[in-house]
Tab-separated table of C-alpha atoms and ligand atoms in Angstrom:
chain	number	residue	atom	x	y	z
A	16	UNK	CA	0.000	0.000	0.000
A	17	UNK	CA	1.246	3.482	-0.743
A	18	UNK	CA	1.282	6.179	1.927
A	19	UNK	CA	-1.388	8.893	1.668
A	20	UNK	CA	-0.241	11.890	-0.331
A	21	UNK	CA	0.660	15.042	1.499
A	22	UNK	CA	-0.901	18.229	0.167
A	23	UNK	CA	0.715	19.255	-3.106
A	24	UNK	CA	2.530	15.979	-3.477
A	25	UNK	CA	1.906	13.605	-6.352
A	26	UNK	CA	2.469	9.873	-6.356
A	27	UNK	CA	5.785	8.159	-5.531
A	28	UNK	CA	8.858	10.118	-6.576
A	29	UNK	CA	10.999	8.739	-9.397
A	30	UNK	CA	14.577	7.891	-8.420
A	31	UNK	CA	17.350	7.976	-11.027
A	32	UNK	CA	20.630	6.463	-9.874
A	33	UNK	CA	23.890	7.991	-11.065
A	34	UNK	CA	26.341	5.081	-11.094
A	35	UNK	CA	29.723	6.552	-10.238
A	36	UNK	CA	31.119	3.971	-7.832
A	37	UNK	CA	32.019	5.573	-4.517
A	38	UNK	CA	30.560	8.864	-5.788
A	39	UNK	CA	27.209	7.369	-6.802
A	40	UNK	CA	24.105	9.366	-5.882
A	41	UNK	CA	20.363	9.562	-6.408
A	42	UNK	CA	18.351	12.112	-8.343
A	43	UNK	CA	14.899	12.150	-6.773
A	44	UNK	CA	12.156	13.640	-8.963
A	45	UNK	CA	8.636	14.496	-7.851
A	46	UNK	CA	6.121	17.178	-7.000
A	47	UNK	CA	6.345	18.544	-3.456
A	48	UNK	CA	9.709	17.010	-2.534
A	49	UNK	CA	11.136	20.191	-0.983
A	50	UNK	CA	9.117	19.562	2.199
A	51	UNK	CA	11.069	16.327	2.738
A	52	UNK	CA	14.519	17.831	2.050
A	53	UNK	CA	15.555	17.841	5.721
A	54	UNK	CA	14.510	14.248	6.308
A	55	UNK	CA	16.482	13.066	3.274
A	56	UNK	CA	19.572	15.023	4.321
A	57	UNK	CA	19.329	13.807	7.918
A	58	UNK	CA	19.169	10.219	6.648
A	59	UNK	CA	22.310	10.707	4.523
A	60	UNK	CA	24.376	12.869	6.905
A	61	UNK	CA	23.036	12.690	10.460
A	62	UNK	CA	24.059	15.715	12.528
A	63	UNK	CA	25.369	17.775	9.579
A	64	UNK	CA	24.919	21.570	9.477
A	65	UNK	CA	24.020	23.231	6.177
A	66	UNK	CA	24.523	26.481	4.300
A	67	UNK	CA	21.929	27.190	1.620
A	68	UNK	CA	23.287	29.099	-1.387
A	69	UNK	CA	20.563	30.724	-3.470
A	70	UNK	CA	19.799	33.835	-5.536
A	71	UNK	CA	17.519	36.722	-4.630
A	72	UNK	CA	14.633	35.677	-6.880
A	73	UNK	CA	14.655	32.032	-5.839
A	74	UNK	CA	14.972	33.139	-2.208
A	75	UNK	CA	11.814	35.221	-2.556
A	76	UNK	CA	9.835	32.208	-3.786
A	77	UNK	CA	11.340	29.193	-2.038
A	78	UNK	CA	13.894	29.968	0.693
A	79	UNK	CA	11.429	30.009	3.578
A	80	UNK	CA	10.086	26.588	2.580
A	81	UNK	CA	13.616	25.178	2.240
A	82	UNK	CA	14.627	26.508	5.657
A	83	UNK	CA	11.449	25.140	7.223
A	84	UNK	CA	12.103	21.729	5.686
A	85	UNK	CA	15.591	21.642	7.204
A	86	UNK	CA	14.412	22.925	10.564
A	87	UNK	CA	11.672	20.300	10.711
A	88	UNK	CA	14.406	17.659	10.609
A	89	UNK	CA	16.443	19.463	13.268
A	90	UNK	CA	19.080	20.656	10.767
A	91	UNK	CA	20.879	23.944	11.374
A	92	UNK	CA	21.038	26.167	8.299
A	93	UNK	CA	22.322	29.568	7.270
A	94	UNK	CA	21.430	31.266	3.986
A	95	UNK	CA	23.791	32.895	1.489
A	96	UNK	CA	21.781	34.951	-0.996
A	97	UNK	CA	23.610	36.246	-4.093
A	98	UNK	CA	22.375	38.434	-6.939
A	99	UNK	CA	20.481	36.620	-9.678
A	100	UNK	CA	21.894	35.944	-13.108
A	101	UNK	CA	25.052	34.880	-14.905
A	102	UNK	CA	26.999	37.786	-13.353
A	103	UNK	CA	27.135	35.833	-10.083
A	104	UNK	CA	29.377	33.174	-11.648
A	105	UNK	CA	32.264	35.557	-10.906
A	106	UNK	CA	35.434	35.558	-8.788
A	107	UNK	CA	33.896	38.263	-6.593
A	108	UNK	CA	30.739	36.312	-5.771
A	109	UNK	CA	32.702	33.073	-5.440
A	110	UNK	CA	34.875	34.775	-2.836
A	111	UNK	CA	31.843	36.053	-0.919
A	112	UNK	CA	30.237	32.605	-0.939
A	113	UNK	CA	33.411	30.825	0.216
A	114	UNK	CA	34.124	33.371	2.956
A	115	UNK	CA	30.536	33.207	4.209
A	116	UNK	CA	30.630	29.405	4.284
A	117	UNK	CA	33.848	29.507	6.330
A	118	UNK	CA	32.484	32.214	8.654
A	119	UNK	CA	29.396	30.066	9.265
A	120	UNK	CA	31.678	27.302	10.585
A	121	UNK	CA	30.658	24.854	7.896
A	122	UNK	CA	33.214	22.102	8.215
A	123	UNK	CA	33.991	18.789	6.621
A	124	UNK	CA	31.008	16.543	7.213
A	125	UNK	CA	28.638	19.505	6.837
A	126	UNK	CA	26.737	20.292	3.665
A	127	UNK	CA	26.185	23.010	1.085
A	128	UNK	CA	22.682	23.139	-0.391
A	129	UNK	CA	22.489	24.709	-3.863
A	130	UNK	CA	18.921	26.060	-4.172
A	131	UNK	CA	18.508	27.617	-7.603
A	132	UNK	CA	19.084	27.340	-11.313
A	133	UNK	CA	22.260	26.461	-13.160
A	134	UNK	CA	24.026	29.610	-12.015
A	135	UNK	CA	23.596	28.690	-8.353
A	136	UNK	CA	24.399	25.014	-8.960
A	137	UNK	CA	27.652	25.897	-10.737
A	138	UNK	CA	28.671	28.578	-8.214
A	139	UNK	CA	27.694	26.742	-5.019
A	140	UNK	CA	29.077	23.461	-6.379
A	141	UNK	CA	32.424	25.082	-7.092
A	142	UNK	CA	32.484	26.693	-3.635
A	143	UNK	CA	31.705	23.251	-2.175
A	144	UNK	CA	34.526	21.731	-4.226
A	145	UNK	CA	36.943	24.377	-2.975
A	146	UNK	CA	36.259	25.227	0.670
A	147	UNK	CA	38.342	22.964	2.931
A	148	UNK	CA	39.364	21.095	-0.246
A	149	UNK	CA	35.900	19.739	-0.728
A	150	UNK	CA	32.587	19.795	1.118
A	151	UNK	CA	29.630	17.613	0.242
A	152	UNK	CA	26.761	19.314	-1.478
A	153	UNK	CA	23.138	18.720	-2.362
A	154	UNK	CA	21.518	20.173	-5.466
A	155	UNK	CA	17.957	21.459	-5.293
A	156	UNK	CA	17.544	22.666	-8.900
A	157	UNK	CA	14.754	25.214	-9.412
A	158	UNK	CA	14.800	25.717	-13.197
A	159	UNK	CA	13.885	23.150	-15.830
A	160	UNK	CA	17.369	23.555	-17.310
A	161	UNK	CA	18.945	22.775	-13.959
A	162	UNK	CA	16.647	19.796	-13.298
A	163	UNK	CA	17.471	18.108	-16.608
A	164	UNK	CA	20.996	19.288	-17.250
A	165	UNK	CA	23.219	21.372	-14.981
A	166	UNK	CA	22.464	19.559	-11.706
A	167	UNK	CA	23.466	16.224	-13.251
A	168	UNK	CA	27.050	15.363	-14.016
A	169	UNK	CA	29.213	17.222	-11.515
A	170	UNK	CA	30.527	20.084	-13.631
A	171	UNK	CA	30.859	23.181	-11.443
A	172	UNK	CA	32.537	26.523	-12.008
A	173	UNK	CA	32.531	30.228	-12.699
A	174	UNK	CA	33.293	32.446	-15.683
A	175	UNK	CA	36.604	34.032	-16.647
A	176	UNK	CA	37.013	37.264	-18.565
A	177	UNK	CA	38.191	34.979	-21.369
A	178	UNK	CA	35.006	32.972	-21.507
A	179	UNK	CA	32.283	31.033	-19.753
A	180	UNK	CA	32.976	28.163	-17.333
A	181	UNK	CA	36.741	28.389	-17.751
A	182	UNK	CA	37.466	28.053	-14.022
A	183	UNK	CA	35.943	25.108	-12.217
A	184	UNK	CA	36.069	21.550	-11.002
A	185	UNK	CA	34.316	18.233	-11.360
A	186	UNK	CA	32.492	17.779	-8.058
A	187	UNK	CA	29.520	15.416	-7.810
A	188	UNK	CA	26.651	16.196	-5.435
A	189	UNK	CA	25.642	13.546	-2.891
A	190	UNK	CA	21.952	14.004	-3.710
A	191	UNK	CA	19.764	15.874	-6.204
A	192	UNK	CA	16.190	16.760	-5.228
A	193	UNK	CA	14.195	17.857	-8.279
A	194	UNK	CA	10.898	19.183	-6.928
A	195	UNK	CA	8.816	19.780	-10.044
A	196	UNK	CA	6.443	22.115	-8.165
A	197	UNK	CA	9.286	24.644	-7.837
A	198	UNK	CA	9.032	25.136	-11.609
A	199	UNK	CA	5.514	26.579	-11.235
A	200	UNK	CA	7.034	29.964	-10.286
A	201	UNK	CA	9.502	29.951	-13.183
A	202	UNK	CA	8.770	32.599	-15.870
A	203	UNK	CA	7.310	30.841	-18.967
A	204	UNK	CA	10.202	32.004	-21.135
A	205	UNK	CA	12.730	30.341	-18.782
A	206	UNK	CA	10.669	27.142	-18.738
A	207	UNK	CA	10.554	27.103	-22.534
A	208	UNK	CA	14.298	27.694	-22.791
A	209	UNK	CA	14.931	24.761	-20.441
A	210	UNK	CA	12.624	22.665	-22.607
A	211	UNK	CA	15.080	23.012	-25.491
A	212	UNK	CA	17.457	20.807	-23.477
A	213	UNK	CA	14.614	18.319	-22.864
A	214	UNK	CA	13.962	18.065	-26.609
A	215	UNK	CA	17.743	17.725	-27.071
A	216	UNK	CA	17.789	14.360	-25.272
A	217	UNK	CA	15.187	13.031	-27.719
A	218	UNK	CA	16.876	14.515	-30.750
A	219	UNK	CA	20.328	13.236	-29.845
A	220	UNK	CA	19.633	9.706	-28.723
A	221	UNK	CA	16.019	8.721	-28.131
A	222	UNK	CA	13.598	8.877	-31.058
A	223	UNK	CA	10.777	7.287	-29.032
A	224	UNK	CA	11.109	10.001	-26.371
A	225	UNK	CA	11.023	12.680	-29.067
A	226	UNK	CA	7.797	11.199	-30.444
A	227	UNK	CA	6.388	11.128	-26.888
A	228	UNK	CA	7.300	14.814	-26.463
A	229	UNK	CA	5.563	15.698	-29.728
A	230	UNK	CA	2.378	14.170	-28.307
A	231	UNK	CA	2.702	15.222	-24.641
A	232	UNK	CA	4.656	18.476	-24.442
A	233	UNK	CA	1.642	20.465	-23.299
A	234	UNK	CA	1.328	18.296	-20.183
A	235	UNK	CA	5.040	18.781	-19.480
A	236	UNK	CA	4.479	22.548	-19.568
A	237	UNK	CA	1.335	22.516	-17.403
A	238	UNK	CA	2.771	20.035	-14.959
A	239	UNK	CA	0.714	19.043	-11.957
A	240	UNK	CA	-1.063	22.372	-11.749
A	241	UNK	CA	-3.975	21.247	-13.864
A	242	UNK	CA	-2.881	17.862	-15.072
A	243	UNK	CA	-3.054	14.681	-13.079
A	244	UNK	CA	-0.520	12.978	-15.348
A	245	UNK	CA	3.110	12.765	-14.382
A	246	UNK	CA	4.235	14.042	-17.775
A	247	UNK	CA	6.595	16.657	-16.351
A	248	UNK	CA	8.161	14.198	-13.911
A	249	UNK	CA	8.450	11.546	-16.626
A	250	UNK	CA	10.169	13.927	-19.047
A	251	UNK	CA	12.655	15.091	-16.410
A	252	UNK	CA	13.392	11.496	-15.411
A	253	UNK	CA	14.074	10.442	-19.006
A	254	UNK	CA	16.503	13.346	-19.422
A	255	UNK	CA	18.265	12.631	-16.109
A	256	UNK	CA	18.533	8.921	-16.952
A	257	UNK	CA	19.957	9.847	-20.352
A	258	UNK	CA	22.516	12.258	-18.945
A	259	UNK	CA	23.344	10.042	-15.950
A	260	UNK	CA	24.064	7.145	-18.308
A	261	UNK	CA	26.350	9.224	-20.466
A	262	UNK	CA	28.114	10.706	-17.422
A	263	UNK	CA	28.619	7.283	-15.822
A	264	UNK	CA	30.295	6.060	-19.009
A	265	UNK	CA	32.275	9.246	-19.673
A	266	UNK	CA	32.499	11.384	-16.514
A	267	UNK	CA	35.251	13.695	-17.761
A	268	UNK	CA	34.060	14.192	-21.321
A	269	UNK	CA	36.648	12.315	-23.294
A	270	UNK	CA	34.130	10.878	-25.754
A	271	UNK	CA	30.413	10.168	-25.626
A	272	UNK	CA	29.588	13.080	-23.294
A	273	UNK	CA	30.276	15.403	-26.226
A	274	UNK	CA	26.959	14.286	-27.781
A	275	UNK	CA	25.212	16.363	-25.112
A	276	UNK	CA	26.550	19.364	-27.015
A	277	UNK	CA	24.117	18.832	-29.895
A	278	UNK	CA	23.153	22.312	-31.111
A	279	UNK	CA	25.693	23.940	-28.803
A	280	UNK	CA	28.425	24.927	-31.265
A	281	UNK	CA	26.042	26.999	-33.375
A	282	UNK	CA	24.130	27.888	-30.185
A	283	UNK	CA	27.134	29.225	-28.267
A	284	UNK	CA	28.134	31.376	-31.235
A	285	UNK	CA	24.659	32.921	-31.328
A	286	UNK	CA	24.604	33.337	-27.541
A	287	UNK	CA	27.992	35.041	-27.579
A	288	UNK	CA	26.835	37.173	-30.518
A	289	UNK	CA	23.970	38.397	-28.334
A	290	UNK	CA	26.492	39.159	-25.568
A	291	UNK	CA	25.040	36.450	-23.249
A	292	UNK	CA	22.214	38.893	-22.612
A	293	UNK	CA	18.511	38.476	-22.044
A	294	UNK	CA	18.106	38.926	-25.807
A	295	UNK	CA	18.762	35.238	-26.336
A	296	UNK	CA	18.621	32.729	-23.467
A	297	UNK	CA	20.909	29.702	-23.559
A	298	UNK	CA	18.049	27.299	-24.344
A	299	UNK	CA	16.760	29.553	-27.105
A	300	UNK	CA	20.217	29.577	-28.668
A	301	UNK	CA	20.363	25.784	-28.327
A	302	UNK	CA	16.996	25.436	-30.082
A	303	UNK	CA	18.328	27.486	-32.997
A	304	UNK	CA	21.587	25.549	-32.866
A	305	UNK	CA	19.816	22.185	-33.031
A	306	UNK	CA	17.758	23.301	-36.019
A	307	UNK	CA	20.988	24.383	-37.728
A	308	UNK	CA	22.690	21.068	-36.842
A	309	UNK	CA	19.763	19.157	-38.390
A	310	UNK	CA	19.656	21.358	-41.476
A	311	UNK	CA	23.402	21.134	-41.916
A	312	UNK	CA	23.136	17.337	-41.616
A	313	UNK	CA	20.415	17.376	-44.279
A	314	UNK	CA	22.593	19.510	-46.545
A	315	UNK	CA	25.381	16.963	-46.155
A	316	UNK	CA	22.939	14.211	-47.157
A	317	UNK	CA	23.079	12.506	-43.747
A	318	UNK	CA	19.315	12.857	-43.204
A	319	UNK	CA	16.317	13.726	-45.329
A	320	UNK	CA	14.728	17.181	-45.282
A	321	UNK	CA	11.722	15.655	-43.496
A	322	UNK	CA	13.730	14.889	-40.328
A	323	UNK	CA	15.072	18.442	-40.184
A	324	UNK	CA	11.564	19.812	-40.752
A	325	UNK	CA	10.216	17.600	-37.940
A	326	UNK	CA	12.834	18.785	-35.427
A	327	UNK	CA	12.130	22.393	-36.358
A	328	UNK	CA	8.338	21.967	-36.236
A	329	UNK	CA	8.374	20.662	-32.671
A	330	UNK	CA	10.657	23.378	-31.333
A	331	UNK	CA	8.536	26.009	-33.104
A	332	UNK	CA	5.317	24.468	-31.698
A	333	UNK	CA	6.467	25.041	-28.104
A	334	UNK	CA	7.388	28.634	-28.971
A	335	UNK	CA	11.156	28.389	-29.262
A	336	UNK	CA	12.973	30.372	-31.972
A	337	UNK	CA	13.895	28.284	-35.019
A	338	UNK	CA	14.872	30.980	-37.539
A	339	UNK	CA	17.868	33.294	-37.223
A	340	UNK	CA	15.601	36.230	-38.092
A	341	UNK	CA	13.709	35.606	-34.817
A	342	UNK	CA	16.689	36.703	-32.706
A	343	UNK	CA	15.773	40.155	-31.350
A	344	UNK	CA	18.336	42.687	-32.525
A	345	UNK	CA	19.601	40.306	-35.181
A	346	UNK	CA	22.584	37.956	-35.322
A	347	UNK	CA	26.246	38.743	-36.086
A	348	UNK	CA	27.377	38.805	-39.707
A	349	UNK	CA	28.976	35.813	-41.392
A	350	UNK	CA	32.600	36.662	-40.524
A	351	UNK	CA	31.754	37.378	-36.899
A	352	UNK	CA	29.724	34.156	-36.618
A	353	UNK	CA	32.553	32.079	-38.072
A	354	UNK	CA	35.008	33.732	-35.647
A	355	UNK	CA	32.737	32.869	-32.731
A	356	UNK	CA	32.441	29.254	-33.899
A	357	UNK	CA	36.201	29.004	-34.250
A	358	UNK	CA	36.673	30.376	-30.722
A	359	UNK	CA	34.220	27.908	-29.253
A	360	UNK	CA	35.665	24.800	-30.890
A	361	UNK	CA	39.295	24.830	-31.890
A	362	UNK	CA	39.785	24.714	-35.623
A	363	UNK	CA	42.396	22.205	-36.636
A	364	UNK	CA	43.689	22.802	-40.164
A	365	UNK	CA	40.377	24.275	-41.311
A	366	UNK	CA	38.420	21.394	-39.744
A	367	UNK	CA	35.757	21.814	-37.057
A	368	UNK	CA	34.094	19.385	-34.675
A	369	UNK	CA	30.287	19.292	-34.757
A	370	UNK	CA	27.594	17.024	-33.378
A	371	UNK	CA	25.664	15.926	-36.464
A	372	UNK	CA	22.756	13.506	-36.925
A	373	UNK	CA	21.917	10.452	-39.000
A	374	UNK	CA	18.266	10.759	-37.998
A	375	UNK	CA	16.094	11.825	-35.067
A	376	UNK	CA	17.761	10.286	-32.011
A	377	UNK	CA	20.970	9.420	-33.858
A	378	UNK	CA	23.590	12.052	-33.109
A	379	UNK	CA	27.301	11.459	-33.601
A	380	UNK	CA	30.550	13.388	-33.239
A	381	UNK	CA	32.041	14.567	-36.558
A	382	UNK	CA	35.620	15.826	-36.166
A	383	UNK	CA	36.191	16.502	-39.813
A	384	UNK	CA	33.767	19.262	-40.761
A	385	UNK	CA	35.139	21.635	-43.361
A	386	UNK	CA	34.987	25.221	-42.066
A	387	UNK	CA	34.316	26.424	-45.641
A	388	UNK	CA	31.243	24.169	-45.831
A	389	UNK	CA	29.878	25.584	-42.567
A	390	UNK	CA	30.487	29.078	-43.893
A	391	UNK	CA	28.586	28.410	-47.110
A	392	UNK	CA	25.722	26.885	-45.150
A	393	UNK	CA	25.491	29.834	-42.737
A	394	UNK	CA	25.690	32.308	-45.607
A	395	UNK	CA	22.521	30.719	-47.044
A	396	UNK	CA	20.822	30.723	-43.634
A	397	UNK	CA	21.595	34.381	-43.030
A	398	UNK	CA	19.909	35.334	-46.299
A	399	UNK	CA	16.912	33.028	-45.805
A	400	UNK	CA	13.571	34.824	-45.776
B	510	LIG	N1	27.184	22.355	-14.837
B	510	LIG	C1	26.623	21.987	-15.972
B	510	LIG	O1	26.747	20.848	-16.407
B	510	LIG	C2	25.790	22.987	-16.718
B	510	LIG	C3	24.988	22.554	-17.791
B	510	LIG	C4	24.181	23.486	-18.418
B	510	LIG	C5	24.173	24.812	-18.013
B	510	LIG	N2	24.980	25.199	-16.973
B	510	LIG	C6	24.970	26.599	-16.513
B	510	LIG	O2	23.676	26.900	-16.033
B	510	LIG	C7	23.492	28.316	-16.106
B	510	LIG	C8	22.104	28.588	-16.616
B	510	LIG	O3	21.169	28.004	-15.740
B	510	LIG	P1	19.662	28.520	-15.647
B	510	LIG	O4	19.100	28.633	-17.003
B	510	LIG	O5	18.994	27.669	-14.652
B	510	LIG	O6	19.857	30.034	-15.166
B	510	LIG	P2	19.720	30.774	-13.758
B	510	LIG	O7	20.241	29.971	-12.648
B	510	LIG	O8	20.277	32.129	-13.963
B	510	LIG	O9	18.135	30.886	-13.606
B	510	LIG	C9	17.397	31.627	-14.570
B	510	LIG	C10	16.535	32.712	-13.902
B	510	LIG	O10	15.419	32.089	-13.280
B	510	LIG	C11	15.308	32.505	-11.916
B	510	LIG	N3	14.744	31.365	-11.200
B	510	LIG	C12	15.367	30.195	-10.916
B	510	LIG	N4	14.505	29.330	-10.370
B	510	LIG	C13	13.318	29.976	-10.286
B	510	LIG	C14	12.034	29.601	-9.820
B	510	LIG	N5	11.778	28.361	-9.388
B	510	LIG	N6	11.055	30.517	-9.852
B	510	LIG	C15	11.279	31.761	-10.354
B	510	LIG	N7	12.465	32.166	-10.842
B	510	LIG	C16	13.470	31.277	-10.798
B	510	LIG	C17	16.693	32.899	-11.521
B	510	LIG	O11	16.687	33.824	-10.460
B	510	LIG	C18	17.235	33.502	-12.812
B	510	LIG	O12	16.826	34.833	-12.927
B	510	LIG	C19	24.588	28.841	-17.004
B	510	LIG	O13	25.523	29.544	-16.210
B	510	LIG	C20	25.226	27.603	-17.590
B	510	LIG	O14	26.600	27.772	-17.841
B	510	LIG	C21	25.773	24.315	-16.324
B	511	LIG	ZN1	22.948	23.601	-22.859
């Protein structure tokens, strides 16, 4: 018999195991899980103190509930609230977070709780990796992007003036709690941008999941608010299982993990072109990048036009941008775009590495892409009506 549901909580949570030997951990996915955060932490680390790292917006919506959940389990917590946005992945904020953790007497055996989106996960995770040469940490991702992507896999870090994520460490959390109800306060545009990464898992390696998304994406967006299905939880679990599998086989990105970059070479160039501003969110750039990766694959004869059209149609149906002309303020010119692509992925003797596709769900790494061919392709795209 299953226990009665607490208010706001849907059926049994889904548990995805990340198989990394001594560093193995669970990703627990379900609606209303935040209330049980303290009990889960107490079971893993009895007697540990915690410091919650979060940003101002997430704090406004969810910090009180997180603190109450810890207190209910008798866990001491202090809160470190940083400014919201990418700007917090900086040396200055990293210093503040580390110094505050030390001042709060968080020691080995204690825990950092990262309550927020990918920015907080990366920043708090890196602080956890660094203070006292490594503290354990728990991820409580609050954006769709963080629940399906950044909270899984152990990459943590901050930005350098030379580029994003250039300073960091691999540091796996000991637990990830993905409470899908936290996404109800997320602005629709952020949810949609995170959904690009959800669609990515289907497009890169799981055609059946992509077909399921085409039929069920509306339920993923509505979630439990007005839908009794577990579509949102199911979608997040499929993505986490996909990423966890890849990470377990290739933790440090020497091979297969690169497939997760589908759409990201074109995407990063567009994101950088927009100055990493609110003009183009990461997920929106990835949606455009995936469409370009499919269309480039079609141009190379690897797939038929129909597959590229299908990928584009789904991303457009959920409201993501799929044409370069949809980028507010426009995109860089051809030379600038090619420069940005070359910066992102090193060019070796005029050859670039791209993630291409042999069909929906069949991505592969191509190390031998001719830069001139990419240029000709983008030239056509830039003039497309
Ligand atoms: N470590 C990895 O493997 C990995 C993978 C992908 C992306 N990332 C990183 O993730 C970052 C992007 O993450 P993101 O898109 O989650 O951005 P984010 O953390 O900046 O969150 C986006 C915005 O949503 C707000 N927000 C977060 N949760 C909310 C909620 N529940 N309700 C209302 N507002 C909420 C935040 O305050 C912020 O303004 C980038 O820095 C990227 O480099 C890391
Ligand atoms: Zn991404």
